[in-house]
Amino acid sequence: MGQLIIHVDMDAFYASVEIRDNPALRGKPLIIGSLPGERGVVATCSYEARKYGVHSAMNIKEAFRLCPNGIYMHPNFDKYKAVSQQLNAIWDSYATASQKISLDEAYLDVGEQAGNWEGACRIARLIKKRTLEEVGLTCSVGVAYSKTAAKMASEEKKPDGYFEIPTPDDFVRLIIDRDVSVLYTVGAQTAKKLHAVGINTVRDIRQRQEDVVKMLGKHGQWLAQVAFGIDDRKVVPYRPQDAKSIGREVTFQKDVSNYQLLKDVLLLLSFCVEHRAQHVGLSGKGVMLKLTYSDMKSISRSRTIAFSTNSAVSIYREAVQMIDMVVWKSARLVGVGIYNLSDKEEGQTILKDLFEDGDQQETERKLLLDALQARYGLDFAGHLTQIYQWDTLHKTVEYMRKHFRE
Ligand SMILES: [Mg+2]
């Protein structure tokens, strides 16, 4: 039996909040994320910036090349979080269960409040109206029988969109002849793989299910179902910010005073966090660093990043930037972790696919591992799977401490 699900997604959220608060920005290409000259990506941009070809996740250098006259701003997450709370209050008032995917996106199970299909559509329109009147922002809303269909419905008429997909038949009719990338779990890399073997449309997925499963495993099984409109997943009440963190730390047998060695240990710990996070299917929008100095004084630092990540390279990158900003003294403990976790299945695999240039990550990963091998004479890449185990990690760290040469 179909469910009554609403997917709501704010339009160009960070950019829209900034424009709302500073009307001088209206009508201009506004790019929120890193600034030109910094290393990083576009978090969100206004629709005017999109006309230049700028989009979320684009390298900031490329964005600047396309749109040198744009207005570039760092994100102001505290502000977006406050707005998000207002949005949550509106959403929650209509839903038996609401599953927050990010600050500006959620699935709502409105079955009980709506009673029937017409009721669900009425609620969806009310949410749009109240969001504009009470928060001053537009959103796109999809009403559908399943989560996948609701998410795709909200995409359909973006921005300020409203779209209904009442049944699996409607869903299939809508997407069957579209490119595979219409399915929101198919990111750029996956699409490339499928295209390479001639699976171009959703119809192709339906006709070549076995190939898709063979190529993509579990994800392939999922796609084969979705291509027929099947998705029975429930809206699971969830607030990412309530989830705990995933972290790893080590205490050294003898204090470490060398900065490079400490960074190398941070890298190993980042690999451990990546392993754990990917295992449980979570990624984090924040990275934290913990240090205990020889005098037992502890400090911790944390930062929110633009996109959820569970990649060791990204975690390490953030951790090193934080450690670069603290007073460096001899340390007895170091730890790294991610927090603000969210469910990877709900879009984060995709985020990673989209936002992290896979090849670039791979290259960076290899460079980092090669550098470790050169410094300590250990084949880290080959032993990563064992390093995830607690005592192997500690042994490895001790080995590194003893063999580190200045
Ligand atoms: Mg959005």
CSV table of C-alpha atoms and ligand atoms in Angstrom, one decimal:
chain,number,residue,atom,x,y,z
A,1,MET,CA,0.0,0.0,0.0
A,2,GLY,CA,1.2,3.5,-0.8
A,3,GLN,CA,2.2,5.9,1.9
A,4,LEU,CA,1.5,9.6,2.1
A,5,ILE,CA,4.9,11.2,2.0
A,6,ILE,CA,6.0,14.8,1.5
A,7,HIS,CA,9.6,15.7,0.6
A,8,VAL,CA,10.4,19.3,1.2
A,9,ASP,CA,13.6,20.9,0.0
A,10,MET,CA,14.5,24.6,0.3
A,11,ASP,CA,15.6,26.4,-2.8
A,12,ALA,CA,19.3,27.4,-2.9
A,13,PHE,CA,19.0,27.5,0.9
A,14,TYR,CA,22.1,29.3,2.1
A,15,ALA,CA,22.0,31.8,-0.8
A,16,SER,CA,18.3,32.4,-0.3
A,17,VAL,CA,18.8,33.1,3.4
A,18,GLU,CA,21.6,35.6,2.6
A,19,ILE,CA,19.4,37.3,0.0
A,20,ARG,CA,16.4,37.5,2.3
A,21,ASP,CA,18.6,39.3,4.9
A,22,ASN,CA,20.3,41.6,2.4
A,23,PRO,CA,18.0,42.6,-0.4
A,24,ALA,CA,20.9,44.3,-2.2
A,25,LEU,CA,22.0,40.7,-3.1
A,26,ARG,CA,18.8,40.0,-4.9
A,27,GLY,CA,19.1,39.4,-8.7
A,28,LYS,CA,22.9,39.0,-8.4
A,29,PRO,CA,25.0,35.9,-8.9
A,30,LEU,CA,25.7,34.9,-5.3
A,31,ILE,CA,28.0,32.1,-4.5
A,32,ILE,CA,28.2,30.7,-0.9
A,33,GLY,CA,31.2,28.5,-0.1
A,34,SER,CA,34.9,29.0,-0.3
A,35,LEU,CA,36.2,32.4,-1.6
A,36,PRO,CA,38.1,32.7,-4.8
A,37,GLY,CA,41.8,31.9,-4.1
A,38,GLU,CA,40.9,29.5,-1.3
A,39,ARG,CA,40.8,25.8,-1.7
A,40,GLY,CA,37.3,24.4,-1.7
A,41,VAL,CA,34.0,24.2,-3.4
A,42,VAL,CA,30.7,26.0,-3.9
A,43,ALA,CA,28.2,25.1,-1.2
A,44,THR,CA,25.2,26.8,-2.7
A,45,CYS,CA,24.6,29.5,-5.3
A,46,SER,CA,21.8,31.7,-6.3
A,47,TYR,CA,19.8,30.9,-9.5
A,48,GLU,CA,21.5,33.9,-11.2
A,49,ALA,CA,24.9,32.2,-10.6
A,50,ARG,CA,23.6,29.0,-12.0
A,51,LYS,CA,23.0,30.8,-15.3
A,52,TYR,CA,26.8,31.1,-15.5
A,53,GLY,CA,27.1,27.3,-15.1
A,54,VAL,CA,28.1,27.5,-11.5
A,55,HIS,CA,26.6,24.7,-9.3
A,56,SER,CA,27.0,23.1,-5.9
A,57,ALA,CA,30.1,21.2,-5.3
A,58,MET,CA,32.0,22.9,-8.1
A,59,ASN,CA,35.6,23.7,-7.4
A,60,ILE,CA,35.7,27.4,-6.4
A,61,LYS,CA,38.4,28.0,-8.9
A,62,GLU,CA,36.2,26.8,-11.7
A,63,ALA,CA,33.3,28.8,-10.4
A,64,PHE,CA,35.4,32.0,-10.4
A,65,ARG,CA,36.5,31.3,-14.0
A,66,LEU,CA,32.8,31.0,-15.0
A,67,CYS,CA,31.6,33.9,-12.9
A,68,PRO,CA,34.3,36.4,-12.0
A,69,ASN,CA,31.8,39.1,-11.2
A,70,GLY,CA,29.8,37.0,-8.8
A,71,ILE,CA,29.5,37.8,-5.1
A,72,TYR,CA,31.4,35.2,-3.0
A,73,MET,CA,30.6,34.6,0.6
A,74,HIS,CA,31.5,32.1,3.3
A,75,PRO,CA,28.6,30.2,4.7
A,76,ASN,CA,27.1,31.4,8.0
A,77,PHE,CA,26.0,28.1,9.5
A,78,ASP,CA,24.8,29.4,12.8
A,79,LYS,CA,22.3,31.5,10.9
A,80,TYR,CA,21.2,28.7,8.7
A,81,LYS,CA,20.7,26.4,11.7
A,82,ALA,CA,18.5,29.0,13.3
A,83,VAL,CA,16.4,29.2,10.2
A,84,SER,CA,16.4,25.4,10.0
A,85,GLN,CA,14.8,25.3,13.5
A,86,GLN,CA,12.0,27.5,12.3
A,87,LEU,CA,11.4,25.2,9.3
A,88,ASN,CA,11.4,22.1,11.4
A,89,ALA,CA,8.7,23.6,13.6
A,90,ILE,CA,6.5,24.1,10.6
A,91,TRP,CA,7.3,20.6,9.1
A,92,ASP,CA,6.8,18.8,12.4
A,93,SER,CA,3.4,20.3,12.9
A,94,TYR,CA,2.1,18.2,10.0
A,95,ALA,CA,4.0,15.0,10.3
A,96,THR,CA,3.7,11.9,12.4
A,97,ALA,CA,7.4,11.2,11.6
A,98,SER,CA,9.9,13.6,10.1
A,99,GLN,CA,13.3,12.6,8.9
A,100,LYS,CA,15.7,15.5,8.5
A,101,ILE,CA,18.2,14.9,5.8
A,102,SER,CA,20.0,18.2,6.2
A,103,LEU,CA,19.4,21.7,7.4
A,104,ASP,CA,17.0,22.4,4.6
A,105,GLU,CA,15.5,19.1,3.5
A,106,ALA,CA,13.2,16.5,5.1
A,107,TYR,CA,10.8,13.6,4.5
A,108,LEU,CA,7.5,13.9,6.3
A,109,ASP,CA,5.1,11.1,6.9
A,110,VAL,CA,1.8,12.9,6.8
A,111,GLY,CA,-0.5,9.8,6.6
A,112,GLU,CA,-2.2,10.3,9.9
A,113,GLN,CA,-2.7,14.1,9.6
A,114,ALA,CA,-3.8,14.0,6.0
A,115,GLY,CA,-6.1,11.0,6.0
A,116,ASN,CA,-6.1,10.7,2.3
A,117,TRP,CA,-4.3,11.8,-0.9
A,118,GLU,CA,-6.1,15.1,-1.1
A,119,GLY,CA,-5.3,15.9,2.5
A,120,ALA,CA,-1.6,15.2,1.8
A,121,CYS,CA,-1.6,17.6,-1.1
A,122,ARG,CA,-3.4,20.3,1.0
A,123,ILE,CA,-0.7,19.9,3.7
A,124,ALA,CA,2.1,20.2,1.1
A,125,ARG,CA,0.6,23.5,-0.2
A,126,LEU,CA,0.2,24.8,3.3
A,127,ILE,CA,3.8,24.1,4.1
A,128,LYS,CA,4.9,26.1,1.0
A,129,LYS,CA,2.6,29.0,2.0
A,130,ARG,CA,3.7,29.1,5.6
A,131,THR,CA,7.4,28.8,4.7
A,132,LEU,CA,7.1,31.9,2.5
A,133,GLU,CA,4.9,33.9,5.0
A,134,GLU,CA,6.6,32.9,8.2
A,135,VAL,CA,10.2,32.4,7.1
A,136,GLY,CA,10.4,34.5,4.0
A,137,LEU,CA,11.8,31.7,1.8
A,138,THR,CA,10.6,29.5,-1.0
A,139,CYS,CA,10.8,25.7,-1.0
A,140,SER,CA,10.0,22.9,-3.4
A,141,VAL,CA,7.7,20.2,-2.3
A,142,GLY,CA,6.9,16.8,-3.6
A,143,VAL,CA,3.9,14.7,-2.6
A,144,ALA,CA,4.0,11.0,-3.3
A,145,TYR,CA,3.4,7.4,-2.4
A,146,SER,CA,7.0,6.7,-1.5
A,147,LYS,CA,10.2,8.4,-0.3
A,148,THR,CA,12.0,8.1,-3.6
A,149,ALA,CA,9.0,9.4,-5.6
A,150,ALA,CA,8.5,12.3,-3.1
A,151,LYS,CA,12.1,13.3,-3.4
A,152,MET,CA,12.0,13.2,-7.2
A,153,ALA,CA,8.7,15.1,-7.2
A,154,SER,CA,10.3,17.9,-5.2
A,155,GLU,CA,13.0,18.2,-7.8
A,156,GLU,CA,10.6,18.2,-10.7
A,157,LYS,CA,9.5,21.9,-10.7
A,158,LYS,CA,12.3,23.4,-8.6
A,159,PRO,CA,12.6,26.3,-7.6
A,160,ASP,CA,9.3,27.1,-5.8
A,161,GLY,CA,8.0,23.9,-7.1
A,162,TYR,CA,5.1,21.7,-6.3
A,163,PHE,CA,4.5,18.3,-7.9
A,164,GLU,CA,2.5,15.2,-7.1
A,165,ILE,CA,3.3,11.5,-7.9
A,166,PRO,CA,0.3,9.5,-6.5
A,167,THR,CA,1.2,6.0,-7.7
A,168,PRO,CA,4.1,3.8,-8.8
A,169,ASP,CA,2.6,3.9,-12.4
A,170,ASP,CA,2.7,7.7,-12.4
A,171,PHE,CA,6.3,7.5,-11.2
A,172,VAL,CA,7.4,5.0,-13.8
A,173,ARG,CA,5.6,7.0,-16.6
A,174,LEU,CA,7.5,10.1,-15.6
A,175,ILE,CA,11.0,8.7,-15.5
A,176,ILE,CA,11.1,5.6,-17.7
A,177,ASP,CA,12.7,7.4,-20.7
A,178,ARG,CA,14.9,9.7,-18.8
A,179,ASP,CA,18.6,9.3,-18.2
A,180,VAL,CA,19.6,7.0,-15.3
A,181,SER,CA,21.0,10.0,-13.5
A,182,VAL,CA,17.3,11.0,-12.8
A,183,LEU,CA,17.4,8.4,-10.0
A,184,TYR,CA,18.9,10.4,-7.2
A,185,THR,CA,21.2,7.8,-5.9
A,186,VAL,CA,23.0,7.7,-9.3
A,187,GLY,CA,25.8,10.2,-9.1
A,188,ALA,CA,28.1,11.2,-11.8
A,189,GLN,CA,30.5,8.3,-11.4
A,190,THR,CA,27.7,5.7,-11.4
A,191,ALA,CA,26.0,7.2,-14.4
A,192,LYS,CA,29.3,7.1,-16.3
A,193,LYS,CA,29.7,3.4,-15.5
A,194,LEU,CA,26.2,2.6,-16.6
A,195,HIS,CA,26.4,4.7,-19.8
A,196,ALA,CA,29.7,2.9,-20.7
A,197,VAL,CA,27.8,-0.4,-21.1
A,198,GLY,CA,24.8,1.2,-22.9
A,199,ILE,CA,22.5,1.5,-19.9
A,200,ASN,CA,21.3,5.0,-20.6
A,201,THR,CA,17.7,5.3,-19.4
A,202,VAL,CA,15.6,4.0,-16.6
A,203,ARG,CA,14.0,1.7,-19.2
A,204,ASP,CA,17.4,0.2,-19.8
A,205,ILE,CA,17.8,-0.5,-16.1
A,206,ARG,CA,14.4,-2.3,-16.1
A,207,GLN,CA,15.5,-4.4,-19.1
A,208,ARG,CA,19.0,-5.2,-17.9
A,209,GLN,CA,18.5,-5.7,-14.2
A,210,GLU,CA,21.0,-8.5,-14.0
A,211,ASP,CA,23.8,-6.4,-15.6
A,212,VAL,CA,23.0,-3.5,-13.2
A,213,VAL,CA,23.1,-5.8,-10.2
A,214,LYS,CA,26.3,-7.4,-11.4
A,215,MET,CA,28.0,-4.0,-11.8
A,216,LEU,CA,26.7,-2.2,-8.8
A,217,GLY,CA,25.9,-4.9,-6.2
A,218,LYS,CA,23.5,-3.8,-3.5
A,219,HIS,CA,23.1,-0.4,-5.1
A,220,GLY,CA,22.2,-2.1,-8.3
A,221,GLN,CA,19.5,-4.2,-6.6
A,222,TRP,CA,18.1,-1.0,-5.2
A,223,LEU,CA,18.1,0.7,-8.6
A,224,ALA,CA,16.4,-2.3,-10.2
A,225,GLN,CA,13.5,-1.9,-7.7
A,226,VAL,CA,13.2,1.8,-7.9
A,227,ALA,CA,13.1,1.6,-11.7
A,228,PHE,CA,9.7,-0.2,-11.2
A,229,GLY,CA,8.6,2.4,-8.7
A,230,ILE,CA,9.1,0.1,-5.7
A,231,ASP,CA,10.2,1.7,-2.5
A,232,ASP,CA,8.6,0.7,0.8
A,233,ARG,CA,11.0,2.5,3.1
A,234,LYS,CA,9.4,4.3,6.0
A,235,VAL,CA,10.0,7.8,7.2
A,236,VAL,CA,12.3,7.2,10.1
A,237,PRO,CA,12.1,10.0,12.7
A,238,TYR,CA,15.6,11.3,12.7
A,239,ARG,CA,17.5,14.4,13.4
A,240,PRO,CA,21.1,14.2,12.2
A,241,GLN,CA,22.2,16.6,14.9
A,242,ASP,CA,21.1,14.1,17.6
A,243,ALA,CA,23.3,11.4,16.3
A,244,LYS,CA,26.5,10.7,18.1
A,245,SER,CA,30.0,11.1,16.7
A,246,ILE,CA,32.4,8.6,15.2
A,247,GLY,CA,35.9,9.1,16.5
A,248,ARG,CA,39.2,7.3,17.1
A,249,GLU,CA,42.0,8.3,19.4
A,250,VAL,CA,45.3,7.0,20.6
A,251,THR,CA,47.4,7.6,23.7
A,252,PHE,CA,51.1,7.4,23.0
A,253,GLN,CA,53.4,5.2,25.2
A,254,LYS,CA,55.7,8.2,25.2
A,255,ASP,CA,54.8,11.7,24.5
A,256,VAL,CA,55.2,12.9,20.9
A,257,SER,CA,56.9,16.2,20.3
A,258,ASN,CA,57.3,15.9,16.5
A,259,TYR,CA,54.6,17.7,14.6
A,260,GLN,CA,55.0,15.6,11.4
A,261,LEU,CA,54.6,12.4,13.3
A,262,LEU,CA,51.5,13.7,15.0
A,263,LYS,CA,50.0,14.6,11.6
A,264,ASP,CA,50.9,11.1,10.3
A,265,VAL,CA,49.0,9.5,13.3
A,266,LEU,CA,46.1,11.8,12.5
A,267,LEU,CA,46.0,10.4,9.0
A,268,LEU,CA,45.9,6.8,10.3
A,269,LEU,CA,43.1,7.8,12.7
A,270,SER,CA,41.2,9.4,9.8
A,271,PHE,CA,41.4,6.1,7.9
A,272,CYS,CA,39.9,4.4,11.0
A,273,VAL,CA,37.1,6.9,11.2
A,274,GLU,CA,36.4,6.5,7.5
A,275,HIS,CA,36.3,2.7,7.8
A,276,ARG,CA,33.9,2.8,10.8
A,277,ALA,CA,31.6,5.5,9.2
A,278,GLN,CA,31.4,3.8,5.9
A,279,HIS,CA,30.6,0.6,7.7
A,280,VAL,CA,27.6,2.0,9.5
A,281,GLY,CA,26.6,4.1,6.5
A,282,LEU,CA,27.0,7.5,8.1
A,283,SER,CA,28.9,10.6,7.2
A,284,GLY,CA,29.5,13.8,9.2
A,285,LYS,CA,29.0,17.4,8.6
A,286,GLY,CA,31.6,18.3,11.2
A,287,VAL,CA,35.1,17.2,12.0
A,288,MET,CA,36.6,17.4,15.4
A,289,LEU,CA,40.1,17.2,16.8
A,290,LYS,CA,41.2,16.3,20.3
A,291,LEU,CA,44.7,16.8,21.8
A,292,THR,CA,46.0,16.1,25.2
A,293,TYR,CA,49.3,17.7,26.0
A,294,SER,CA,52.1,16.3,28.1
A,295,ASP,CA,50.9,18.4,31.1
A,296,MET,CA,47.5,16.6,30.8
A,297,LYS,CA,45.7,19.7,29.5
A,298,SER,CA,43.2,18.8,26.8
A,299,ILE,CA,41.9,20.9,24.0
A,300,SER,CA,39.4,20.1,21.4
A,301,ARG,CA,38.5,21.8,18.2
A,302,SER,CA,35.7,21.3,15.8
A,303,ARG,CA,34.4,22.7,12.6
A,304,THR,CA,31.4,22.3,10.4
A,305,ILE,CA,32.1,21.6,6.8
A,306,ALA,CA,30.1,22.3,3.7
A,307,PHE,CA,29.2,18.7,2.9
A,308,SER,CA,28.8,15.5,4.8
A,309,THR,CA,31.9,13.4,4.5
A,310,ASN,CA,33.2,10.0,5.6
A,311,SER,CA,36.3,10.1,3.5
A,312,ALA,CA,39.7,9.8,5.3
A,313,VAL,CA,41.2,12.4,3.0
A,314,SER,CA,38.6,15.0,3.8
A,315,ILE,CA,38.6,14.3,7.5
A,316,TYR,CA,42.4,14.5,7.6
A,317,ARG,CA,42.4,17.7,5.6
A,318,GLU,CA,40.1,19.4,8.1
A,319,ALA,CA,41.9,17.9,11.1
A,320,VAL,CA,45.3,19.2,9.9
A,321,GLN,CA,43.9,22.7,9.3
A,322,MET,CA,42.7,22.7,12.9
A,323,ILE,CA,45.9,21.4,14.3
A,324,ASP,CA,47.7,24.1,12.4
A,325,MET,CA,45.9,26.6,14.4
A,326,VAL,CA,46.6,25.4,17.9
A,327,VAL,CA,49.7,26.0,20.0
A,328,TRP,CA,52.0,23.1,19.3
A,329,LYS,CA,53.4,21.3,22.4
A,330,SER,CA,54.4,17.8,23.1
A,331,ALA,CA,51.3,15.5,23.1
A,332,ARG,CA,50.2,12.3,24.9
A,333,LEU,CA,46.9,11.8,23.1
A,334,VAL,CA,45.5,12.7,19.7
A,335,GLY,CA,42.0,11.9,18.4
A,336,VAL,CA,39.9,12.8,15.4
A,337,GLY,CA,36.2,12.3,14.7
A,338,ILE,CA,33.2,13.3,12.7
A,339,TYR,CA,29.9,14.5,14.1
A,340,ASN,CA,26.6,15.8,12.9
A,341,LEU,CA,26.0,12.5,11.3
A,342,SER,CA,23.5,11.7,8.7
A,343,ASP,CA,22.3,8.6,7.0
A,344,LYS,CA,24.4,7.9,4.0
A,345,GLU,CA,21.6,6.1,2.2
A,346,GLU,CA,19.5,9.2,2.2
A,347,GLY,CA,21.7,11.0,-0.2
A,348,GLN,CA,25.1,11.2,1.3
A,349,THR,CA,26.6,8.5,-1.0
A,350,ILE,CA,25.4,10.7,-3.7
A,351,LEU,CA,26.8,13.8,-2.1
A,352,LYS,CA,30.1,12.2,-2.0
A,353,ASP,CA,29.8,11.1,-5.5
A,354,LEU,CA,28.9,14.6,-6.6
A,355,PHE,CA,31.0,16.8,-4.3
A,356,GLU,CA,34.2,15.0,-4.1
A,357,ASP,CA,36.0,14.5,-7.3
A,358,GLY,CA,36.6,10.8,-7.0
A,359,ASP,CA,39.8,10.7,-9.0
A,360,GLN,CA,41.2,13.7,-7.1
A,361,GLN,CA,40.5,12.0,-3.8
A,362,GLU,CA,42.1,8.8,-5.0
A,363,THR,CA,45.2,10.6,-6.0
A,364,GLU,CA,45.5,12.5,-2.8
A,365,ARG,CA,44.9,9.3,-0.8
A,366,LYS,CA,47.7,7.6,-2.7
A,367,LEU,CA,50.1,10.5,-2.2
A,368,LEU,CA,49.4,10.5,1.5
A,369,LEU,CA,50.0,6.8,1.9
A,370,ASP,CA,53.1,6.9,-0.3
A,371,ALA,CA,54.5,9.6,1.9
A,372,LEU,CA,53.9,7.5,5.0
A,373,GLN,CA,55.5,4.5,3.5
A,374,ALA,CA,58.6,6.6,2.6
A,375,ARG,CA,58.9,8.0,6.1
A,376,TYR,CA,58.4,4.7,8.0
A,377,GLY,CA,59.1,2.0,5.5
A,378,LEU,CA,55.7,0.3,6.1
A,379,ASP,CA,53.3,-0.6,3.4
A,380,PHE,CA,50.4,1.3,4.9
A,381,ALA,CA,48.1,0.9,1.9
A,382,GLY,CA,48.5,-2.9,2.2
A,383,HIS,CA,47.9,-3.0,5.9
A,384,LEU,CA,45.0,-0.5,6.2
A,385,THR,CA,42.4,-3.2,6.9
A,386,GLN,CA,44.4,-4.4,9.9
A,387,ILE,CA,45.1,-0.9,11.2
A,388,TYR,CA,41.4,-0.5,11.8
A,389,GLN,CA,41.7,-3.0,14.7
A,390,TRP,CA,42.4,-1.4,17.9
A,391,ASP,CA,45.6,-3.1,19.0
A,392,THR,CA,47.1,-3.1,15.5
A,393,LEU,CA,46.5,0.6,15.4
A,394,HIS,CA,48.3,1.1,18.7
A,395,LYS,CA,51.1,-1.1,17.7
A,396,THR,CA,51.5,0.7,14.4
A,397,VAL,CA,51.5,4.0,16.1
A,398,GLU,CA,54.2,2.9,18.5
A,399,TYR,CA,56.2,1.5,15.6
A,400,MET,CA,55.9,4.9,13.9
A,401,ARG,CA,56.9,6.8,17.0
A,402,LYS,CA,60.0,4.6,17.4
A,403,HIS,CA,61.1,4.7,13.8
A,404,PHE,CA,60.3,8.3,13.0
A,405,ARG,CA,63.4,10.1,11.6
A,406,GLU,CA,63.6,13.8,11.7
B,1,MG,MG,17.9,22.5,-0.9
